[in-house]
XYZ file of C-alpha atoms in Angstrom:
668
model
C 0.002 0.144 0.156
C 1.325 3.417 -1.187
C 1.189 6.264 1.511
C 0.264 9.751 0.129
C 0.371 12.679 2.991
C 0.200 16.082 2.302
C 1.583 18.309 5.138
C -0.876 21.321 5.306
C -0.888 22.178 9.273
C 1.083 22.345 12.327
C -0.779 19.187 13.849
C 0.163 17.495 10.687
C 3.785 18.240 11.797
C 3.414 17.414 15.331
C 1.821 14.293 14.466
C 4.863 13.528 12.130
C 7.192 14.163 14.952
C 6.155 11.503 17.099
C 6.051 9.144 13.789
C 9.674 10.085 13.299
C 10.862 9.545 16.832
C 9.092 6.409 16.954
C 10.742 4.863 13.584
C 14.167 6.095 14.727
C 13.998 4.977 18.360
C 12.604 1.245 17.391
C 15.189 1.367 14.754
C 18.224 2.205 17.081
C 17.175 -0.088 19.809
C 16.441 -2.584 17.445
C 13.351 -3.576 19.607
C 9.783 -2.122 20.052
C 6.420 -1.701 18.669
C 6.224 0.934 16.165
C 2.732 0.371 14.628
C 0.594 1.822 17.496
C 2.526 4.837 17.817
C 2.261 5.726 13.868
C -1.051 4.819 13.495
C -2.426 6.922 16.582
C 0.190 9.954 15.937
C -2.794 11.869 14.800
C -5.167 11.265 17.227
C -2.471 12.015 19.972
C -1.480 15.266 18.161
C -5.341 16.398 18.406
C -5.827 15.127 21.805
C -2.782 17.073 23.390
C -2.908 20.293 20.831
C -6.403 21.006 21.482
C -7.785 19.507 24.845
C -5.299 17.816 27.404
C -4.068 20.157 30.044
C -0.946 19.295 31.942
C 2.193 21.225 32.885
C 5.373 19.039 32.766
C 7.156 21.593 35.132
C 4.861 20.566 37.862
C 3.776 17.063 36.737
C 2.117 16.223 39.715
C -0.346 18.711 39.848
C -3.718 17.440 41.122
C -5.917 18.858 38.817
C -4.179 17.956 35.484
C -5.600 15.800 32.770
C -4.837 12.401 33.044
C -3.313 10.455 30.036
C -3.019 6.495 29.987
C -1.679 4.686 27.200
C -3.531 1.258 28.231
C -2.034 -0.205 24.792
C 1.261 -0.064 26.711
C 3.547 -1.613 23.899
C 3.099 1.859 22.072
C 5.373 3.702 24.811
C 7.295 5.630 22.205
C 3.971 7.667 21.691
C 4.260 8.523 25.401
C 8.043 8.979 25.366
C 7.870 11.464 22.110
C 5.069 13.261 23.471
C 7.153 14.077 26.441
C 10.302 15.160 24.910
C 8.463 17.211 22.326
C 6.415 18.944 25.650
C 9.796 19.476 27.156
C 9.478 17.004 30.500
C 13.235 18.124 31.955
C 13.967 14.280 32.709
C 12.877 13.040 28.692
C 15.758 14.727 26.730
C 16.829 13.304 23.288
C 19.247 10.946 24.832
C 16.441 9.275 26.812
C 14.755 8.658 22.974
C 18.198 7.576 21.523
C 18.441 5.174 24.557
C 15.013 3.479 24.295
C 14.568 0.018 25.719
C 18.144 0.088 27.290
C 19.397 -0.708 30.805
C 18.604 2.251 32.905
C 16.940 4.399 30.408
C 13.613 5.951 31.398
C 12.379 4.978 28.210
C 11.666 1.252 29.078
C 9.631 -0.867 26.637
C 6.500 -0.299 28.471
C 5.454 3.125 30.287
C 6.689 2.518 33.724
C 5.056 4.798 36.605
C 7.725 6.280 38.790
C 10.662 5.654 36.167
C 9.901 9.056 34.196
C 7.415 12.163 34.998
C 4.299 12.155 33.645
C 3.755 8.627 33.272
C 0.475 8.310 35.199
C 0.786 4.430 35.581
C 2.542 1.141 34.560
C 0.795 -0.527 31.392
C 1.408 -3.270 29.127
C -0.790 -5.928 30.305
C -3.656 -5.103 28.059
C -6.676 -4.204 29.426
C -5.116 -2.605 32.879
C -4.959 0.994 31.174
C -8.422 1.164 30.862
C -9.436 -0.343 34.095
C -7.047 1.397 36.147
C -8.529 4.588 34.273
C -11.996 4.008 35.623
C -10.859 4.537 39.228
C -9.101 7.816 38.263
C -12.108 9.391 36.631
C -14.019 8.076 40.064
C -11.442 9.701 41.898
C -11.742 12.822 40.117
C -15.527 12.460 40.357
C -15.150 11.785 43.933
C -12.798 14.437 45.276
C -15.312 17.119 42.948
C -18.125 16.135 45.055
C -16.127 17.240 47.999
C -14.026 19.973 46.650
C -16.293 21.391 43.544
C -15.053 22.539 40.250
C -12.599 24.795 41.298
C -10.288 22.756 42.648
C -10.810 19.208 40.768
C -12.264 19.486 37.323
C -10.277 17.643 34.654
C -10.534 14.674 32.542
C -8.928 11.242 31.783
C -7.838 10.143 28.604
C -6.971 6.603 27.364
C -5.843 5.175 24.322
C -6.567 1.419 23.889
C -5.973 -1.017 21.443
C -7.857 -4.202 20.192
C -6.009 -6.159 22.668
C -7.209 -3.867 25.651
C -10.698 -4.479 24.479
C -10.123 -8.510 24.110
C -9.144 -8.894 27.188
C -12.017 -9.927 29.891
C -10.964 -7.138 32.541
C -12.094 -4.643 29.545
C -15.786 -5.882 30.205
C -15.653 -5.452 34.069
C -14.063 -1.884 33.379
C -16.654 -0.689 30.760
C -19.822 -2.094 32.695
C -18.460 -0.271 36.037
C -17.856 3.097 34.335
C -21.071 3.062 32.224
C -23.105 2.266 35.319
C -21.499 4.829 37.389
C -21.905 7.642 34.473
C -18.247 8.397 34.707
C -18.833 11.419 32.022
C -15.039 12.509 32.744
C -13.729 9.196 30.813
C -12.779 9.416 27.224
C -11.520 6.273 25.713
C -9.733 6.547 22.332
C -9.596 3.164 20.457
C -7.138 2.598 18.116
C -9.077 0.659 15.543
C -6.809 -0.878 13.231
C -8.163 -4.089 12.870
C -4.652 -5.724 13.465
C -3.149 -7.947 16.359
C -0.125 -9.683 16.164
C -1.312 -12.930 14.255
C -2.736 -10.905 11.835
C -6.357 -9.393 11.225
C -8.594 -9.084 14.014
C -11.313 -11.251 12.288
C -8.910 -14.096 13.255
C -9.909 -14.169 16.845
C -13.140 -11.982 17.250
C -16.235 -10.732 15.567
C -17.506 -8.653 18.676
C -19.134 -5.238 17.431
C -16.754 -3.253 20.143
C -19.434 0.026 19.562
C -22.320 -1.688 20.229
C -20.727 -3.543 23.198
C -20.044 0.018 24.741
C -23.151 1.296 24.106
C -25.107 -1.552 25.953
C -22.911 -0.764 29.156
C -24.090 2.815 29.021
C -21.401 4.556 26.959
C -21.410 7.330 24.625
C -20.110 5.768 21.459
C -18.542 7.825 18.276
C -16.432 6.520 15.377
C -13.995 8.800 13.125
C -11.766 8.390 10.577
C -8.439 8.592 13.039
C -6.334 10.000 10.274
C -8.917 13.316 9.966
C -7.518 15.631 12.471
C -10.697 17.945 12.657
C -13.259 14.824 12.807
C -11.317 13.733 15.889
C -11.101 16.981 17.528
C -15.055 17.192 16.790
C -15.364 13.793 18.311
C -13.595 14.584 21.473
C -15.386 17.805 21.924
C -18.500 16.053 21.902
C -17.330 13.444 24.647
C -15.975 16.103 26.769
C -19.821 17.660 26.745
C -21.669 14.177 27.245
C -22.749 12.829 30.927
C -21.568 9.245 29.761
C -18.263 7.785 29.477
C -17.163 8.083 26.062
C -15.743 5.909 23.601
C -14.396 7.061 20.318
C -13.671 4.598 17.407
C -10.574 5.930 15.751
C -10.069 4.023 12.573
C -6.503 3.928 12.002
C -3.718 2.674 9.845
C -1.145 0.955 11.706
C 2.188 2.131 11.083
C 0.642 4.775 9.376
C 3.378 6.552 7.394
C 5.443 3.313 6.347
C 4.671 2.775 2.877
C 4.931 -0.800 2.563
C 4.327 -2.177 5.999
C 1.623 -0.124 7.143
C -1.751 -1.725 7.539
C 0.165 -5.356 8.250
C 0.573 -6.965 11.293
C 4.444 -6.920 10.521
C 4.481 -3.411 11.566
C 3.078 -4.120 15.111
C 6.181 -5.286 16.977
C 9.398 -5.116 14.866
C 11.606 -2.048 13.495
C 10.861 -1.073 10.111
C 14.037 -1.100 8.624
C 16.532 1.349 7.085
C 15.181 1.688 3.766
C 11.525 1.543 4.899
C 12.264 4.325 7.160
C 13.936 6.260 4.550
C 10.699 5.841 2.331
C 8.424 6.539 4.985
C 10.762 10.194 5.482
C 9.916 10.977 2.165
C 6.263 9.664 1.738
C 5.435 12.014 5.406
C 7.906 14.749 3.987
C 9.941 14.558 6.837
C 13.400 15.706 5.820
C 15.011 15.877 8.936
C 18.083 13.459 10.226
C 17.412 10.854 12.512
C 16.639 12.231 16.463
C 16.011 15.768 15.066
C 12.987 18.047 15.352
C 12.918 21.155 13.869
C 11.988 24.219 16.140
C 9.036 25.242 14.560
C 7.570 21.503 15.217
C 9.088 21.594 19.107
C 7.529 24.990 19.562
C 4.050 23.821 18.494
C 4.428 21.316 21.443
C 5.913 23.284 23.906
C 2.643 25.790 23.318
C 1.077 23.102 24.803
C 3.025 22.972 27.851
C 2.567 26.404 28.173
C -1.129 26.630 28.229
C -0.967 23.975 30.788
C 1.351 26.013 32.875
C -1.024 28.826 32.737
C -3.644 26.858 33.655
C -2.130 25.711 36.784
C -1.121 29.166 37.552
C -4.804 29.839 37.466
C -5.766 27.034 39.452
C -3.176 27.480 42.318
C -4.303 30.861 42.540
C -8.008 29.408 43.353
C -6.696 27.099 45.615
C -5.035 30.146 47.512
C -8.151 31.805 47.927
C -10.538 28.275 48.675
C -12.180 27.896 52.401
C -11.287 23.929 51.468
C -7.583 24.719 50.799
C -5.983 23.337 54.008
C -8.270 19.909 53.537
C -7.399 19.338 49.992
C -3.829 19.775 50.442
C -4.189 17.302 53.472
C -5.877 14.769 51.261
C -3.223 15.037 48.536
C -0.316 13.975 51.395
C -0.043 10.838 53.652
C -2.350 9.699 56.164
C -2.486 11.588 59.287
C -0.238 8.738 61.431
C -0.219 10.727 64.322
C -3.980 10.591 64.720
C -4.583 7.179 63.417
C -1.789 5.868 65.900
C -3.501 7.609 68.551
C -7.163 6.306 67.949
C -5.755 2.800 67.070
C -3.884 2.537 70.663
C -6.919 3.369 72.113
C -8.953 0.820 70.203
C -6.198 -1.697 70.770
C -6.438 -1.289 74.748
C -10.146 -1.502 74.792
C -9.680 -4.826 72.814
C -6.928 -6.313 75.445
C -9.468 -5.658 78.192
C -12.420 -6.878 76.833
C -10.881 -9.757 74.778
C -13.657 -10.614 72.305
C -13.870 -13.814 70.552
C -14.688 -12.548 67.064
C -13.395 -13.800 63.509
C -10.898 -11.310 62.144
C -13.189 -9.942 59.656
C -14.948 -8.602 62.083
C -12.211 -7.562 63.881
C -11.465 -5.799 60.924
C -14.707 -3.925 60.437
C -13.803 -3.052 64.398
C -10.919 -1.202 63.417
C -12.262 0.446 60.277
C -15.031 2.173 62.432
C -11.918 3.666 64.134
C -9.969 4.190 60.778
C -12.985 5.805 58.736
C -13.750 8.043 61.777
C -10.174 9.131 62.085
C -9.104 9.508 58.498
C -11.653 11.368 56.170
C -10.127 10.178 52.714
C -10.486 6.660 53.114
C -12.720 5.013 50.269
C -13.826 1.601 50.919
C -15.755 -1.045 48.783
C -16.249 -4.674 48.054
C -16.869 -6.729 44.852
C -20.333 -7.826 45.975
C -19.476 -9.107 49.470
C -19.837 -6.089 51.487
C -21.853 -8.193 54.278
C -19.397 -10.893 54.224
C -15.931 -8.803 54.061
C -17.337 -6.309 56.680
C -15.714 -3.341 54.699
C -18.662 -0.896 54.998
C -19.004 1.043 58.367
C -21.427 2.646 59.905
C -22.679 5.849 58.270
C -20.565 5.236 55.079
C -22.446 6.463 52.087
C -22.180 4.696 48.849
C -21.274 6.031 45.628
C -24.014 6.119 43.154
C -24.331 7.136 39.391
C -24.381 10.722 39.239
C -23.780 11.145 42.847
C -20.256 10.866 44.033
C -20.144 12.168 47.680
C -20.182 8.911 49.488
C -16.982 6.865 50.161
C -18.115 3.246 49.663
C -17.967 1.756 46.165
C -20.015 -1.379 45.056
C -18.070 -3.083 42.663
C -20.224 -5.550 41.604
C -19.012 -9.135 40.768
C -16.000 -7.852 39.445
C -12.748 -8.501 41.256
C -10.197 -7.642 38.640
C -11.881 -4.255 37.956
C -12.111 -3.694 41.525
C -8.245 -3.975 42.130
C -7.658 -2.245 38.946
C -9.751 0.897 39.543
C -8.233 0.907 43.292
C -5.121 1.373 41.562
C -6.475 4.111 39.791
C -8.075 5.658 43.176
C -4.718 5.516 44.758
C -2.684 6.844 41.659
C -5.213 9.591 41.037
C -4.393 10.989 44.707
C -6.621 12.548 47.371
C -8.248 8.786 48.324
C -6.569 5.876 50.252
C -8.797 3.203 48.718
C -9.685 -0.599 50.226
C -11.624 -2.948 48.900
C -12.737 -6.496 49.844
C -13.263 -9.870 48.219
C -12.825 -13.463 49.264
C -9.040 -14.817 49.458
C -9.689 -17.395 47.207
C -10.446 -15.025 44.487
C -7.376 -12.961 44.710
C -6.455 -15.053 41.645
C -9.172 -12.905 39.883
C -7.289 -9.704 41.227
C -4.093 -10.894 40.652
C -2.850 -8.945 37.280
C -3.665 -5.479 38.781
C -2.422 -6.572 42.454
C 0.789 -7.054 40.625
C 0.869 -3.729 39.239
C 0.277 -2.316 42.782
C 3.294 -4.175 43.910
C 5.273 -3.256 40.723
C 3.958 0.688 41.005
C 4.560 0.884 44.592
C 0.866 1.679 45.136
C -0.762 1.456 48.729
C -3.755 0.060 47.913
C -5.621 -2.326 50.869
C -6.739 -5.403 49.772
C -9.239 -6.902 52.651
C -9.469 -10.717 51.667
C -11.645 -12.596 54.082
C -12.480 -16.509 54.250
C -8.848 -17.037 54.438
C -8.658 -20.978 54.966
C -10.518 -24.107 55.101
C -12.160 -22.474 58.350
C -14.846 -21.018 55.933
C -15.935 -24.469 56.067
C -19.030 -25.760 54.183
C -18.436 -23.802 50.881
C -15.558 -26.143 49.971
C -12.398 -26.369 48.096
C -13.222 -23.647 45.378
C -13.436 -20.956 47.937
C -10.770 -22.508 50.446
C -7.406 -20.848 49.464
C -4.747 -23.505 50.427
C -2.103 -22.231 48.394
C -3.102 -18.671 47.841
C -0.889 -17.101 50.707
C 2.027 -18.905 49.522
C 1.449 -17.117 45.945
C 1.027 -13.821 47.471
C 4.053 -14.169 49.504
C 6.107 -15.071 46.237
C 5.022 -11.460 45.033
C 7.733 -8.745 45.314
C 6.506 -5.432 47.536
C 3.760 -6.871 48.949
C 2.700 -7.243 52.463
C 0.819 -10.380 53.351
C -0.904 -10.100 56.924
C -2.665 -12.597 58.351
C -3.707 -11.440 61.876
C -4.450 -13.898 64.842
C -7.242 -11.863 66.961
C -8.842 -8.398 67.072
C -5.606 -6.718 68.606
C -3.424 -8.079 65.404
C -6.128 -6.856 63.048
C -6.023 -3.525 64.471
C -2.397 -3.379 64.280
C -2.727 -4.635 60.786
C -4.938 -1.749 59.838
C -2.433 0.852 61.322
C 0.315 -0.526 59.555
C -1.410 -0.932 56.264
C -2.532 2.974 56.061
C 1.154 3.782 56.981
C 2.368 2.530 53.880
C 3.286 4.854 51.147
C 4.888 2.767 48.487
C 3.640 -0.715 49.101
C 0.151 -2.294 48.889
C -0.957 -4.918 51.524
C -3.375 -7.719 51.809
C -5.207 -8.555 54.916
C -6.177 -12.296 55.175
C -8.879 -12.628 57.480
C -10.798 -15.496 59.060
C -14.548 -16.369 58.823
C -14.534 -18.292 62.098
C -14.486 -16.692 65.362
C -11.249 -16.558 67.117
C -10.265 -15.439 70.624
C -8.155 -12.541 71.852
C -4.565 -14.169 72.288
C -3.178 -10.630 73.258
C -4.803 -9.541 76.298
C -1.900 -7.611 77.804
C -2.013 -4.415 76.201
C 1.401 -3.408 74.203
C 1.821 -0.014 73.124
C 4.194 -0.945 70.305
C 3.040 -2.378 66.938
C 4.234 -6.152 67.286
C 2.670 -6.912 63.580
C 5.214 -4.321 62.273
C 8.102 -6.902 63.408
C 6.507 -9.650 61.057
C 6.590 -12.176 63.872
C 7.414 -11.925 67.560
C 7.346 -14.735 70.730
C 3.714 -14.601 71.827
C 4.368 -16.790 74.774
C 7.878 -17.545 75.971
C 9.722 -20.408 77.612
C 13.026 -20.400 79.447
C 15.001 -22.967 77.784
C 12.657 -23.944 75.217
C 12.349 -27.412 73.897
C 10.442 -26.620 70.979
C 9.292 -23.464 68.891
C 5.787 -23.224 67.642
C 5.178 -20.623 64.830
C 1.801 -19.891 63.597
C -0.416 -17.335 61.667
C -3.717 -16.233 61.956
C -6.468 -18.577 63.264
C -3.709 -21.253 64.095
C -2.162 -19.253 66.584
C -4.949 -20.293 68.810
C -4.015 -24.221 67.964
C -0.291 -23.442 68.896
C -1.254 -22.043 72.200
C -3.321 -25.088 73.028
C -0.616 -27.421 72.048
C 1.998 -25.515 74.316
C -0.751 -26.164 76.947
C -0.431 -30.026 76.265
C 3.137 -30.026 76.020
C 3.780 -28.122 79.191
C 1.575 -30.679 80.971
C 4.644 -33.222 80.228
C 7.229 -30.978 80.770
C 8.055 -29.908 77.264
C 8.907 -26.127 77.190
C 7.258 -24.731 73.770
C 7.625 -20.831 72.937
C 4.581 -19.751 70.823
C 5.402 -17.279 68.003
C 2.854 -15.410 65.828
C 3.966 -14.715 62.592
C 1.481 -12.665 60.731
C 3.657 -10.928 58.204
C 6.877 -12.794 56.931
C 7.989 -10.267 54.698
C 8.179 -7.800 57.545
C 10.029 -10.138 59.762
C 12.541 -10.927 56.762
C 13.835 -7.474 57.076
C 14.181 -7.430 60.702
C 17.834 -7.493 62.222
C 19.405 -10.899 62.621
C 18.969 -10.363 66.426
C 15.391 -10.048 66.515
C 14.875 -13.046 64.099
C 17.314 -15.198 66.414
C 15.440 -14.479 69.362
C 11.992 -15.211 68.091
C 12.862 -18.121 66.464
C 15.490 -19.608 68.701
C 17.483 -23.010 68.275
C 15.063 -25.272 69.215
C 13.053 -27.724 66.716
C 10.723 -25.574 64.948
C 6.793 -26.665 63.820
C 5.151 -24.098 61.758
C 1.266 -24.126 61.851
C -1.018 -22.751 59.036
C -3.842 -24.119 57.635
C -2.386 -23.582 53.938
C 0.448 -25.243 52.265
C 3.738 -25.404 53.434
C 5.286 -23.541 50.438
C 7.224 -20.141 51.429
C 7.869 -21.429 55.051
C 11.313 -22.894 54.375
C 14.512 -20.736 54.636
C 12.517 -17.922 56.750
C 10.965 -19.813 59.148
C 11.776 -23.713 58.936
C 15.096 -25.400 58.497
C 15.537 -28.795 57.220
C 14.576 -31.256 59.758
C 11.724 -28.844 61.252
C 8.022 -29.562 60.847
C 4.818 -28.342 59.580
C 1.326 -28.942 60.415
C -0.918 -27.590 57.471
C -2.332 -28.619 53.984
C -1.105 -30.842 51.621
C -3.858 -30.522 48.903
C -7.175 -29.144 48.670
C -9.814 -28.915 51.012
C -13.262 -30.076 51.277
C -16.888 -29.089 52.206
C -17.655 -29.608 55.965
C -17.880 -27.726 58.939
C -14.744 -25.825 59.929
C -14.086 -28.172 63.162
C -14.641 -31.343 60.800
C -12.481 -30.107 58.469
C -9.272 -29.210 60.847
C -9.906 -32.625 62.438
C -9.904 -34.036 58.936
C -6.699 -32.723 57.584
C -4.759 -32.970 60.921
C -4.640 -29.740 61.807
C -5.099 -29.861 65.517
C -3.483 -28.933 69.106
C -2.790 -32.503 69.286
C -1.242 -33.399 66.013
C 0.925 -30.550 66.801
C 2.045 -31.730 70.173
C 2.588 -35.351 68.506
C 4.735 -33.695 66.260
C 6.821 -31.716 68.694
C 6.953 -34.838 70.948
C 8.823 -36.608 68.099
C 11.086 -33.697 67.325
C 11.898 -33.365 71.038
C 12.948 -37.181 70.932
C 14.755 -36.919 67.737
C 18.773 -37.386 67.607
C 18.919 -33.979 65.962
C 16.891 -32.228 68.548
C 19.027 -33.774 71.278
C 22.224 -32.380 69.266
């Protein structure tokens, strides 16, 4: 297919600058995806030149528009725009070092690696779903602070792959239901995937699908700039979220490769790039941008800087300025610590026997009364996850003044939207589901950890202790899999006191997500003596000491009760057992060697957890140490019957302790 392009406007040149930088960077790296940036360059040029408001000199300005490249493999579109806008961390040297070790121009956009990147994208569909959270945050904060302080849009570029991924259905359904009119999705409708044409794998009418979910839908020629601009203008005035199907030619400008899957994910080659330069009327050498083109892009930045300065003047005169600024920062740690310490003291005195999911609700009553910026929710399990506290008003379509979100049966979209709420700023999100359904949330949870976003995942029904619902809902392997994820704190508290400490710890995080693993069944209070310090923050600690210990029993969550009962059985026989509560392996791993040695001791150790052993060895257990837990999936029965059936009992722990303390290794 031949390309005939006639450069007539400044926007044509702005778009071709994106194409040229993309071709050159991918060619130099000998790696990358030129197709999407070249195909969507016209749309992007219109979007930024006429609509997007941001200030590269203040890249975290709260009222900036958000731009998410959900089709993250097209990262050169983002980097080219950032260079052209004048971000000070995106000089041409970074473009030349595309996809190289240590460069900010990673293969996919990475949050925190360069200014202006709103989130890490690459796993397709995540950008769209996370943008739903950003758009929701904008509306929730607007309801609190008004148009003067919060009045911006969230724009997303998504490809065919983003819309094929299952999370897209959850996300567009949620956004349409909530009528998030500040969300504008620009679909790169190029009809191409890696394997070839999209007709190989899908026949979905995407426009009809979005319309059915309550979106405002339009279709345009993605290379007709005025048509694109008109569509965006209409989208900005419609009360519904908007999808604009931009019919584009993938790799637009490459004379022999455009429109083919060959241009999706490989360098064009020197000959094709030379031909593209001629076709695009771009006679400039590689990595060279003429000053008039650069000036046009810098005018976008100047417009944004002026808007930010106007906003700053409004903030300075606004009666809610102090509250707004506070919402943008970390939580009030001093107020939360004081309130939670008082709550812990009451719990130690009252010693309630409650499920830790109920203890979580009790802690949340304190949290939500103390911190005005928490935003809770659940994936249709509010009454089971206990995530909604007294007086918590729900967000509803067109009414965003509440702070509780009914995510529906959409665990994946919930996790991604919470990332968006946190990334947007101004809110501290938490959301609940069953621990077994962490696998439905996992890709978004992984991005929480990768980006360092402090989202709190409330995951109840954490073991075979949930009982009759059976093995489909009993997450025997889930703790191990979550503990394998870097930069994620997995907390499994043993009682109401540890649960309170877990919440205090979770909300103190600034760059780490937290999973709270909570029981369905009631558990006794094991911490009946008040301690000011947050012992969960140590990862593991000696709950019951034993001078000259013969064995150390290490347990988490609901099994701490069993460890204490086993220690009583052993004490009656003259065997001294220390009991260690280990609510967080990750925090224990970073403690000093002295603390770890003091907690674990030299005696034989037994790990106790109603889950598989994987993840215990090395940190808690050594070769020859014992473990009482699961070796396979669970079953459907009342919880006490299951614990007996699978041999997770105080008697089983005591039997193993007797064996280990009598073994030659123990004697040695």
